[in-house]
Coordinates of C-alpha atoms in Angstrom, one line a residue:
M1 CA 0.0 0.0 0.0
D2 CA 2.8 2.3 -1.0
K3 CA 1.7 6.0 -0.9
T4 CA 3.5 6.8 -4.1
T5 CA 1.7 4.1 -6.0
R6 CA -1.6 5.3 -4.7
N7 CA -1.2 8.9 -5.9
Y8 CA -3.8 10.2 -8.3
D9 CA -3.4 11.1 -12.0
S10 CA 0.0 12.6 -12.4
S11 CA -1.2 14.5 -15.5
I12 CA -3.2 16.9 -13.4
S13 CA -1.8 20.4 -13.5
G14 CA 0.3 21.8 -10.7
N15 CA -2.3 24.3 -9.6
V16 CA -5.0 21.7 -9.4
Q17 CA -2.8 19.3 -7.5
K18 CA -1.8 22.0 -5.1
E19 CA -5.4 23.1 -4.4
V20 CA -6.5 19.5 -3.9
E21 CA -3.8 18.9 -1.3
R22 CA -4.6 22.2 0.4
L23 CA -8.3 21.2 0.6
L24 CA -7.5 17.8 2.0
S25 CA -5.0 19.2 4.5
E26 CA -7.9 21.4 5.8
G27 CA -10.0 18.4 6.4
K28 CA -12.5 19.1 3.7
T29 CA -14.9 16.4 2.8
S30 CA -16.9 18.4 0.3
L31 CA -16.6 21.6 -1.7
T32 CA -18.7 24.7 -0.9
L33 CA -19.5 27.9 -2.6
Q34 CA -16.9 29.6 -0.5
D35 CA -14.3 27.2 -1.9
Y36 CA -15.4 28.0 -5.4
E37 CA -15.4 31.8 -4.8
R38 CA -11.8 31.5 -3.4
L39 CA -10.6 29.6 -6.5
R40 CA -12.5 32.0 -8.8
R41 CA -10.6 35.0 -7.3
K42 CA -7.3 33.2 -7.1
Y43 CA -7.3 32.1 -10.7
P44 CA -9.5 34.6 -12.6
D45 CA -8.1 33.6 -16.0
D46 CA -8.9 29.9 -15.7
N47 CA -12.7 29.3 -16.1
T48 CA -12.4 25.5 -15.9
L49 CA -10.1 25.3 -12.8
Y50 CA -13.0 24.7 -10.4
E51 CA -14.3 21.7 -12.4
K52 CA -10.7 20.3 -12.6
V53 CA -10.2 20.7 -8.9
M54 CA -13.6 19.2 -8.1
E55 CA -13.0 16.2 -10.3
A56 CA -9.5 15.6 -8.9
F57 CA -10.6 16.3 -5.3
T58 CA -13.6 13.9 -5.6
E59 CA -11.3 11.2 -7.0
R60 CA -8.7 11.8 -4.3
A61 CA -11.4 12.0 -1.5
H62 CA -12.9 8.7 -2.7
E63 CA -9.4 7.1 -2.4
V64 CA -8.8 8.6 1.0
K65 CA -12.1 7.2 2.3
R66 CA -11.4 3.7 0.8
T67 CA -7.9 3.6 2.1
A68 CA -8.8 4.8 5.6
R69 CA -11.7 2.3 5.7
K70 CA -9.4 -0.6 4.7
F71 CA -6.8 0.5 7.3
Y72 CA -9.5 0.8 10.0
N73 CA -10.7 -2.8 9.2
L74 CA -7.1 -4.0 9.4
I75 CA -6.4 -2.4 12.8
M76 CA -9.8 -3.6 14.2
K77 CA -9.2 -7.2 13.1
N78 CA -5.5 -7.8 13.6
V79 CA -4.5 -5.4 16.3
L80 CA -7.6 -4.8 18.5
E81 CA -9.2 -8.2 17.6
G82 CA -12.6 -6.5 17.1
N83 CA -12.8 -5.2 20.7
T84 CA -12.2 -1.6 21.8
N85 CA -12.9 -2.1 25.5
G86 CA -10.3 -0.6 27.7
H87 CA -8.9 1.5 24.8
T88 CA -9.0 5.2 24.3
L89 CA -8.6 7.3 21.2
F90 CA -5.0 8.1 22.1
S91 CA -4.1 4.4 22.7
I92 CA -5.6 3.3 19.5
L93 CA -3.9 6.0 17.5
N94 CA -0.6 5.2 19.2
L95 CA -0.9 1.5 18.4
S96 CA -1.7 2.2 14.8
K97 CA 1.0 4.8 14.3
K98 CA 3.7 2.3 13.1
Y99 CA 1.3 0.5 10.9
A100 CA 0.2 3.7 9.3
K101 CA 3.9 4.5 8.5
E102 CA 4.5 1.1 7.1
N103 CA 1.5 1.4 4.8
G104 CA 2.3 5.0 3.7
L105 CA -0.9 6.6 4.9
S106 CA -1.1 10.3 4.1
D107 CA -2.2 12.9 6.7
A108 CA -5.7 13.1 5.1
E109 CA -6.1 9.3 5.4
I110 CA -4.9 9.3 9.0
E111 CA -7.5 12.0 9.8
E112 CA -10.3 9.9 8.2
F113 CA -9.1 6.9 10.1
R114 CA -9.2 8.9 13.3
R115 CA -12.8 10.0 12.5
L116 CA -13.8 6.3 12.1
V117 CA -12.2 5.4 15.4
E118 CA -14.0 8.3 17.2
T119 CA -17.4 7.1 15.8
K120 CA -16.7 3.6 17.0
L121 CA -15.8 4.8 20.6
E122 CA -18.7 7.1 20.9
S123 CA -21.5 4.9 19.5
G124 CA -20.0 1.4 20.0
V125 CA -20.8 0.5 16.4
D126 CA -18.9 0.8 13.2
E127 CA -19.9 3.6 10.9
Q128 CA -21.7 2.1 7.8
S129 CA -20.4 3.1 4.4
K130 CA -22.6 5.7 2.8
S131 CA -23.0 7.0 -0.7
E132 CA -20.4 9.6 -1.9
K133 CA -23.1 12.3 -2.3
G134 CA -21.4 14.4 0.3
L135 CA -18.2 14.7 -1.8
F136 CA -20.0 17.0 -4.1
P137 CA -20.8 20.6 -3.2
S138 CA -23.3 20.9 -0.3
T139 CA -24.6 24.0 -2.0
N140 CA -24.7 23.4 -5.7
V141 CA -22.4 25.5 -7.9
T142 CA -24.6 26.4 -10.9
S143 CA -23.6 27.7 -14.3
F144 CA -24.8 31.2 -13.3
S145 CA -22.9 31.2 -10.1
K146 CA -19.7 30.5 -12.1
L147 CA -20.5 33.3 -14.4
L148 CA -22.0 36.0 -12.1
G149 CA -20.4 35.0 -8.8
T150 CA -22.1 33.7 -5.7
V151 CA -24.1 35.1 -2.8
A152 CA -22.0 33.3 -0.2
V153 CA -19.2 35.7 -0.6
E154 CA -19.6 39.3 -1.7
S155 CA -17.8 39.5 -5.1
N156 CA -17.3 42.3 -7.6
S157 CA -14.7 40.5 -9.6
G158 CA -16.7 40.8 -12.9
L159 CA -17.9 38.1 -15.3
Q160 CA -15.9 35.0 -16.1
L161 CA -16.2 35.0 -19.9
K162 CA -14.6 33.4 -23.0
E163 CA -13.3 35.7 -25.7
A164 CA -16.3 35.0 -28.0
E165 CA -18.8 35.9 -25.3
Y166 CA -17.9 39.5 -24.9
A167 CA -20.0 40.4 -28.0
I168 CA -23.1 38.8 -26.3
V169 CA -22.4 40.9 -23.1
Q170 CA -22.4 44.0 -25.2
E171 CA -25.7 43.0 -26.7
I172 CA -27.2 42.6 -23.2
V173 CA -25.8 46.1 -22.2
M174 CA -27.5 47.5 -25.3
I175 CA -30.8 45.8 -24.4
Y176 CA -30.5 47.5 -21.0
A177 CA -29.9 50.9 -22.6
R178 CA -32.8 50.5 -25.1
S179 CA -35.3 49.3 -22.4
R180 CA -34.5 51.8 -19.7
T181 CA -37.4 54.1 -20.5
L182 CA -39.7 51.1 -21.0
H183 CA -38.6 49.6 -17.6
A184 CA -39.3 53.0 -15.9
S185 CA -42.8 53.0 -17.3
V186 CA -43.4 49.5 -16.1
I187 CA -42.3 50.4 -12.6
I188 CA -44.5 53.4 -12.5
Q189 CA -47.5 51.4 -13.9
S190 CA -46.9 48.7 -11.3
M191 CA -47.0 51.2 -8.5
L192 CA -50.2 52.8 -9.8
H193 CA -51.9 49.5 -10.9
T194 CA -54.6 48.4 -8.4
D195 CA -56.1 45.0 -8.2
C196 CA -58.5 44.4 -11.2
S197 CA -58.3 48.1 -12.2
T198 CA -61.1 49.5 -14.3
V199 CA -58.6 50.5 -17.0
A200 CA -57.4 46.9 -17.4
L201 CA -60.9 45.7 -17.8
S202 CA -62.1 48.3 -20.2
G203 CA -60.3 47.4 -23.4
R204 CA -62.2 47.5 -26.7
Y205 CA -61.8 45.8 -30.1
D206 CA -61.9 47.9 -33.2
S207 CA -62.2 45.8 -36.4
S208 CA -60.7 48.7 -38.5
K209 CA -57.5 48.8 -36.4
H210 CA -57.0 45.5 -34.7
D211 CA -56.0 42.0 -35.9
P212 CA -58.2 39.6 -34.0
S213 CA -55.6 36.8 -34.2
V214 CA -52.9 38.9 -32.4
Y215 CA -53.8 39.4 -28.8
V216 CA -52.1 39.3 -25.4
N217 CA -51.8 35.8 -24.1
P218 CA -54.6 34.9 -21.6
L219 CA -52.1 33.5 -19.1
L220 CA -50.5 37.0 -18.8
F221 CA -54.0 38.4 -18.3
A222 CA -54.6 36.0 -15.4
L223 CA -51.2 36.8 -13.9
F224 CA -51.1 40.6 -14.2
V225 CA -54.6 42.0 -14.0
P226 CA -54.9 40.8 -10.4
K227 CA -52.1 42.3 -8.2
F228 CA -49.6 39.6 -7.3
N229 CA -46.9 41.7 -5.6
S230 CA -44.3 38.8 -5.7
V231 CA -44.9 38.3 -9.4
D232 CA -44.5 42.0 -10.1
E233 CA -41.3 42.2 -8.2
R234 CA -39.6 39.3 -9.8
M235 CA -40.7 39.9 -13.4
L236 CA -41.5 43.6 -13.7
L237 CA -39.4 45.5 -11.1
S238 CA -36.3 43.5 -11.6
N239 CA -34.0 43.8 -14.6
V240 CA -32.1 40.8 -16.0
A241 CA -30.0 43.0 -18.3
N242 CA -29.1 45.4 -15.4
V243 CA -27.9 42.5 -13.2
V244 CA -25.5 41.4 -16.0
K245 CA -24.4 44.9 -16.7
A246 CA -23.6 45.5 -13.0
K247 CA -21.5 42.3 -12.8
Y248 CA -19.8 43.1 -16.1
Q249 CA -18.8 46.6 -14.9
K250 CA -17.8 45.3 -11.4
E251 CA -20.5 47.3 -9.7
S252 CA -22.7 46.3 -6.8
I253 CA -26.4 45.4 -7.5
A254 CA -28.3 48.5 -6.4
T255 CA -31.9 47.5 -6.0
L256 CA -33.6 44.8 -3.9
P257 CA -35.6 43.3 -6.8
D258 CA -32.4 42.9 -8.8
Y259 CA -30.6 41.4 -5.8
R260 CA -33.4 38.9 -5.2
L261 CA -33.4 38.0 -8.9
F262 CA -29.6 37.6 -8.8
Y263 CA -29.9 35.3 -5.7
A264 CA -32.6 33.2 -7.4
L265 CA -30.5 32.8 -10.6
V266 CA -27.3 31.7 -9.0
T267 CA -29.0 29.3 -6.6
D268 CA -31.5 27.7 -9.1
K269 CA -30.5 24.1 -9.9
N270 CA -32.5 24.3 -13.1
D271 CA -30.2 26.9 -14.6
V272 CA -30.4 25.9 -18.3
V273 CA -33.7 27.4 -19.5
C274 CA -33.3 29.7 -22.5
D275 CA -30.1 28.4 -24.1
S276 CA -28.0 25.3 -23.5
E277 CA -24.8 26.5 -25.2
S278 CA -23.6 29.0 -22.6
P279 CA -24.9 30.8 -19.5
I280 CA -24.4 34.2 -21.1
K281 CA -26.5 33.3 -24.1
D282 CA -29.1 32.0 -21.7
L283 CA -29.2 35.4 -19.9
R284 CA -29.4 37.3 -23.2
N285 CA -32.5 35.3 -24.2
R286 CA -34.0 35.9 -20.7
A287 CA -33.4 39.7 -21.1
V288 CA -35.1 39.7 -24.5
L289 CA -38.0 37.7 -23.0
Q290 CA -38.3 40.2 -20.1
H291 CA -38.3 43.1 -22.5
H292 CA -41.3 41.6 -24.5
L293 CA -43.0 40.7 -21.3
W294 CA -42.9 44.3 -20.2
E295 CA -44.5 45.4 -23.4
S296 CA -47.3 42.9 -23.0
V297 CA -48.0 43.8 -19.4
I298 CA -48.1 47.6 -20.2
A299 CA -50.6 46.7 -23.0
I300 CA -52.8 44.6 -20.7
R301 CA -52.9 47.0 -17.8
A302 CA -53.8 49.8 -20.3
G303 CA -56.6 47.8 -21.8
K304 CA -54.8 47.3 -25.1
Y305 CA -55.5 43.6 -25.6
F306 CA -54.9 43.5 -29.3
D307 CA -51.4 45.0 -29.1
V308 CA -49.1 44.2 -32.1
T309 CA -46.1 43.4 -29.8
A310 CA -48.0 40.4 -28.3
A311 CA -46.7 38.1 -30.9
Q312 CA -43.1 38.9 -30.0
F313 CA -43.6 37.6 -26.4
V314 CA -44.7 34.3 -27.8
T315 CA -41.6 34.1 -30.1
S316 CA -39.3 34.9 -27.2
I317 CA -40.9 32.4 -24.8
D318 CA -40.4 29.7 -27.4
N319 CA -36.6 30.2 -27.0
C320 CA -36.9 29.0 -23.4
K321 CA -37.1 25.2 -23.0
F322 CA -38.0 23.0 -20.1
S323 CA -35.7 20.2 -19.0
I324 CA -35.9 16.5 -18.4
Y325 CA -36.5 17.3 -14.8
S326 CA -40.0 18.5 -15.7
P327 CA -41.6 15.4 -17.3
E328 CA -45.1 16.5 -16.3
V329 CA -45.2 19.2 -19.0
V330 CA -44.0 17.1 -21.9
N331 CA -47.6 16.4 -23.2
M332 CA -49.2 19.6 -21.8
G333 CA -50.8 22.4 -23.9
D334 CA -49.5 25.9 -24.6
E335 CA -50.6 27.5 -21.3
T336 CA -48.8 25.0 -19.1
V337 CA -45.6 25.2 -21.2
I338 CA -45.7 29.0 -21.1
L339 CA -46.3 29.0 -17.4
K340 CA -43.3 26.6 -16.9
R341 CA -41.0 28.6 -19.2
L342 CA -42.0 32.0 -17.8
F343 CA -41.5 31.0 -14.2
A344 CA -38.2 29.2 -15.0
A345 CA -36.8 32.2 -16.9
F346 CA -37.0 34.2 -13.7
S347 CA -36.2 31.3 -11.4
F348 CA -39.5 32.0 -9.7
N349 CA -40.2 29.0 -7.4
P350 CA -42.7 30.2 -4.8
I351 CA -43.8 26.9 -3.4
T352 CA -41.8 24.9 -0.8
V353 CA -42.5 21.2 -0.8
V354 CA -41.3 18.2 1.2
S355 CA -40.6 15.0 -0.8
A356 CA -40.1 11.5 0.8
P357 CA -39.7 8.0 -0.5
L358 CA -42.9 6.1 -1.2
Y359 CA -42.5 2.9 0.7
G360 CA -43.7 -0.2 -0.9
S361 CA -43.3 1.1 -4.5
M362 CA -41.2 -0.6 -7.1
N363 CA -38.5 2.1 -6.8
Y364 CA -38.0 1.8 -3.1
N365 CA -35.6 -0.7 -1.7
Q366 CA -35.8 -0.9 2.1
F367 CA -32.5 -2.9 2.3
T368 CA -30.4 -0.2 0.6
S369 CA -32.1 2.9 1.8
V370 CA -30.6 4.5 5.0
G371 CA -33.2 6.0 7.3
Y372 CA -36.1 8.1 6.4
T373 CA -34.8 10.8 4.1
Q374 CA -36.8 13.9 3.1
D375 CA -35.9 16.4 0.5
V376 CA -37.0 20.0 0.9
Y377 CA -37.0 22.2 -2.2
N378 CA -39.0 24.8 -4.1
V379 CA -41.2 24.3 -7.2
P380 CA -42.8 26.9 -9.6
Y381 CA -46.3 25.4 -9.6
L382 CA -48.2 22.2 -8.8
Q383 CA -49.3 19.7 -11.4
F384 CA -52.7 18.0 -11.1
N385 CA -53.3 15.1 -13.5
V386 CA -57.0 14.8 -14.2
P387 CA -58.2 11.2 -14.9
P388 CA -61.1 10.5 -17.3
A389 CA -64.5 11.0 -15.8
Q390 CA -65.4 7.3 -16.4
A391 CA -62.5 6.3 -14.1
L392 CA -63.5 8.5 -11.2
T393 CA -64.8 6.9 -8.0
T394 CA -64.6 9.9 -5.7
P395 CA -64.9 13.7 -6.5
L396 CA -61.8 15.5 -7.4
N397 CA -60.6 18.6 -5.6
V398 CA -57.7 20.9 -6.6
S399 CA -56.6 20.7 -2.9
D400 CA -55.5 17.1 -3.7
A401 CA -52.5 18.7 -5.4
L402 CA -51.2 19.8 -2.0
N403 CA -50.4 16.3 -1.1
Q404 CA -49.8 13.8 -3.9
N405 CA -47.6 11.0 -5.3
I406 CA -45.4 12.2 -8.1
Y407 CA -42.5 11.0 -10.2
E408 CA -39.1 12.7 -9.7
F409 CA -35.8 12.4 -11.5
V410 CA -33.4 10.7 -9.0
N411 CA -30.1 9.0 -9.9
N412 CA -30.8 9.1 -13.6
T413 CA -34.3 7.5 -13.4
F414 CA -37.8 8.6 -12.5
V415 CA -39.0 7.3 -9.1
Q416 CA -42.3 7.7 -7.3
R417 CA -42.3 9.8 -4.2
Q418 CA -44.8 11.4 -1.9
R419 CA -44.8 15.2 -2.0
R420 CA -46.6 17.7 0.2
V421 CA -46.7 21.5 0.2
H422 CA -44.9 22.8 3.3
S423 CA -45.5 26.5 2.6
A424 CA -45.8 29.0 -0.2
D425 CA -45.2 32.6 -0.8
E426 CA -47.9 34.9 -2.1
I427 CA -49.1 32.9 -5.1
I428 CA -49.9 29.2 -5.8
A429 CA -50.4 28.1 -9.4
V430 CA -52.0 24.7 -10.2
S431 CA -51.8 23.3 -13.7
L432 CA -54.7 20.9 -14.6
S433 CA -53.7 18.4 -17.3
R434 CA -56.9 18.1 -19.3
K435 CA -55.8 18.5 -22.9
F436 CA -55.2 15.6 -25.3
N437 CA -55.1 15.0 -29.0
A438 CA -58.1 13.4 -30.7
P439 CA -57.3 12.9 -34.4
Q440 CA -60.8 11.8 -35.5
V441 CA -62.2 13.3 -38.7
K442 CA -65.2 11.5 -40.1
S443 CA -65.1 13.0 -43.5
A444 CA -61.7 13.2 -45.2
N445 CA -63.4 15.1 -48.1
S446 CA -64.3 18.1 -45.8
P447 CA -61.2 19.0 -43.8
F448 CA -62.1 22.7 -43.5
F449 CA -63.6 23.7 -40.2
V450 CA -65.1 27.0 -39.1
S451 CA -62.7 28.9 -36.8
L452 CA -59.9 26.4 -37.3
P453 CA -56.7 26.6 -39.3
L454 CA -57.0 24.9 -42.7
T455 CA -56.3 21.2 -43.4
I456 CA -56.1 20.1 -39.8
N457 CA -56.0 16.3 -39.4
G458 CA -55.8 16.2 -35.6
Y459 CA -57.0 18.6 -33.0
E460 CA -57.0 19.0 -29.2
T461 CA -59.9 18.4 -26.9
I462 CA -60.1 18.3 -23.2
N463 CA -61.1 15.9 -20.5
Q464 CA -64.1 17.6 -18.9
A465 CA -64.1 15.6 -15.6
V466 CA -65.2 17.9 -12.8
V467 CA -62.3 19.2 -10.6
N468 CA -63.7 21.3 -7.8
C469 CA -61.7 24.6 -7.4
P470 CA -62.9 26.0 -4.1
D471 CA -62.8 29.7 -3.3
T472 CA -60.2 29.1 -0.5
L473 CA -57.5 26.6 0.2
S474 CA -55.8 25.8 3.5
V475 CA -52.1 25.4 2.7
G476 CA -49.0 24.2 4.5
D477 CA -48.1 23.3 8.0
N478 CA -49.4 26.7 9.2
N479 CA -52.7 26.3 7.5
D480 CA -52.4 29.6 5.6
T481 CA -55.5 30.7 3.7
Y482 CA -55.3 31.2 -0.1
V483 CA -58.2 32.6 -2.2
L484 CA -59.0 31.9 -5.8
R485 CA -58.0 34.9 -7.9
S486 CA -57.8 33.9 -11.6
A487 CA -57.7 31.0 -14.0
V488 CA -57.0 30.1 -17.6
F489 CA -59.6 27.8 -19.3
A490 CA -60.2 26.2 -22.7
E491 CA -62.6 27.5 -25.3
L492 CA -64.5 24.7 -27.1
M493 CA -66.5 24.4 -30.3
V494 CA -68.0 21.6 -32.3
P495 CA -66.4 21.5 -35.8
V496 CA -68.7 21.9 -38.7
V497 CA -68.3 21.9 -42.5
N498 CA -68.4 25.5 -43.8
T499 CA -71.7 25.2 -45.7
S500 CA -75.1 26.7 -45.5
S501 CA -76.4 23.6 -43.7
Q502 CA -73.6 23.8 -41.0
Q503 CA -73.2 20.0 -41.0
F504 CA -71.4 18.7 -37.9
V505 CA -68.5 16.4 -38.6
S506 CA -67.9 15.4 -35.0
N507 CA -69.8 15.0 -31.8
N508 CA -66.7 16.0 -29.8
E509 CA -65.9 19.6 -28.9
I510 CA -62.5 20.7 -29.9
V511 CA -60.2 23.4 -28.3
V512 CA -60.0 26.5 -30.4
G513 CA -58.1 28.6 -27.9
T514 CA -57.8 29.7 -24.3
S515 CA -59.3 32.5 -22.3
A516 CA -58.8 33.8 -18.8
M517 CA -61.0 34.8 -15.9
V518 CA -60.3 37.0 -12.9
R519 CA -62.1 37.2 -9.6
C520 CA -62.6 40.8 -8.6
S521 CA -64.6 42.5 -5.8
G522 CA -67.4 43.1 -8.3
G523 CA -67.6 39.5 -9.5
F524 CA -66.0 37.3 -12.2
Y525 CA -64.7 38.8 -15.5
A526 CA -63.6 36.7 -18.4
Y527 CA -61.1 37.8 -21.1
R528 CA -62.2 35.9 -24.2
P529 CA -60.4 37.3 -27.3
V530 CA -60.6 34.0 -29.2
L531 CA -64.4 34.4 -29.4
I532 CA -64.3 38.1 -30.6
H533 CA -66.1 37.1 -33.9
T534 CA -68.6 34.5 -32.5
P535 CA -72.1 34.8 -31.0
L536 CA -71.5 31.9 -28.6
I537 CA -71.4 34.0 -25.4
S538 CA -74.0 36.6 -24.3
G539 CA -74.0 39.7 -22.2
N540 CA -71.8 42.0 -24.2
P541 CA -72.7 44.7 -26.8
S542 CA -72.2 43.8 -30.4
G543 CA -71.7 46.0 -33.5
K544 CA -74.0 46.0 -36.5
D545 CA -71.8 43.4 -38.2
G546 CA -72.2 41.0 -35.2
N547 CA -68.6 41.5 -34.0
R548 CA -68.0 42.1 -30.3
S549 CA -66.8 45.5 -29.2
S550 CA -64.9 44.0 -26.2
P551 CA -63.5 40.6 -25.3
I552 CA -64.3 41.2 -21.6
V553 CA -67.5 39.4 -20.4
K554 CA -68.9 39.5 -16.9
L555 CA -69.7 36.0 -15.7
V556 CA -72.7 35.2 -13.4
P557 CA -72.4 32.5 -10.8
G558 CA -75.4 30.1 -11.0
A559 CA -76.4 31.3 -14.5
L560 CA -78.7 28.9 -16.3
D561 CA -79.1 28.3 -20.0
A562 CA -82.4 28.1 -22.0
N563 CA -83.1 24.6 -20.7
G564 CA -82.7 25.5 -17.1
Q565 CA -79.3 23.8 -16.9
P566 CA -76.0 25.4 -15.6
D567 CA -74.7 27.6 -18.3
I568 CA -71.2 26.4 -19.2
D569 CA -70.5 29.7 -21.0
S570 CA -71.6 32.1 -18.3
D571 CA -71.2 30.4 -14.9
P572 CA -67.6 30.8 -13.7
N573 CA -67.8 27.8 -11.4
E574 CA -68.9 25.5 -14.2
I575 CA -66.2 26.9 -16.5
I576 CA -63.3 26.5 -14.1
N577 CA -64.4 23.2 -12.7
K578 CA -64.9 21.5 -16.1
R579 CA -62.6 23.5 -18.5
G580 CA -60.0 25.0 -16.2
L581 CA -56.4 24.6 -17.3
V582 CA -54.4 26.7 -14.8
V583 CA -55.7 28.3 -11.6
F584 CA -54.0 30.9 -9.4
Y585 CA -54.5 31.3 -5.7
Q586 CA -53.3 34.3 -3.6
K587 CA -52.4 34.3 0.1
Q588 CA -54.9 36.2 2.1

């Protein structure tokens, strides 16, 4: 067991080897953000040094633990004969000193051996071998913390960039300069905007000026017409481009919203959202997304629903992707994907959850698991999978999403775990997975449907199983009260052949778009721009040509249709319970 033969890869650079030995001499068993920041300052020109040190340190630490464990077993069996009675830490270390020298143990290996002996003397049992999870950073070093610095240590050392990335930084600085006036307007509007303001609900449609196919996304209406202070701070008051500019120019971050955004970015584990090539490109795309978001929010809160800049927001949100760690949105519709991407772009994770192994499942092995481990982390929203109505045996309630069994990505595989909501900030978003594709067209000779794009072979419909969305939820260990504030729901139509007889080609309703509703002090109001040209909903004035002058419709709880049945187009409870796709609750 010659020490020289057990040395790690000799090809490692001198700096890496020196830093590894220093960390081991300090008794380190894992790397922290402070270690990273120290290396970052010491070697500012080497962007990859930390990864090299981490790899070499991990390999060396594995070897230290293995060697110390082997030496501990040797001493226990051949010297102490499995019995430590009558021995002290000093006597055991003294007995093992000559054997350690013969076997060429390093200082780090002797220190690990000492720790194993202390555990044996204190507890009377040998410490069981554990996974090497602890060898990795206890606080994850993300790609953004490498680029921008960390929050663990105050740093104004600038950005760690490659030569080709300086042009992208200049582009971000230009975005900041171009959007300063827009950002100032957004801040003032946010300060003046009141919950469900009259201006935001008074927009009109003018067929001579507006394109009915270009309108502000209903999800943004549901998020920004009510006043969610935490959403405003993270997405409107903060400035991604300003954070990058401050770090690039080695300045301190000046405002609280910017600092909170910076903190969220550098600590978010899901740090690849809008570009996978490099963190600086990712930040550029996030800055562009925020710019177009500001334009859409200003339009919404000014009552300009059919704003021409709305299409640019959709284009910019398409640049941001979700990861393999979000399997629940793979088959979801546009609104859930936009919700996921928007929250991820700002690292907005307001819900704290506790996840634990699901005992008795196929993925749980009681013989290899050590103790009862719980993971505490934050998520952007809750996912509620709606089963078909025919499969329901008990009524569904959106509160079921507060405590449910889910699949998580653990050790490169999806495993089933039990997850409950521990607490939440101001807002809770719940996504209801209702949409599915139903490619059934009875007549191949008539593929042209009213209100649908031409030549569609397949279309989306929804599962209209009733999910009760109560007015209030009791959330978390403190039983905090959250009230229903807004929702996004599906608009449905029955496809017909565009002839004078209006022949129906399917008995199933299909999704032709989404709308939003908000709950205000004066009742429920729906934003339904997709139906601006249709007579399917009542209660709003129409022009002589039959077109609606406003996409805003007041909904009446308990409304009945001509047959005395609940009106699915006018009763907000019927709409949200059967066609709701995303619901938002606010802390009281």
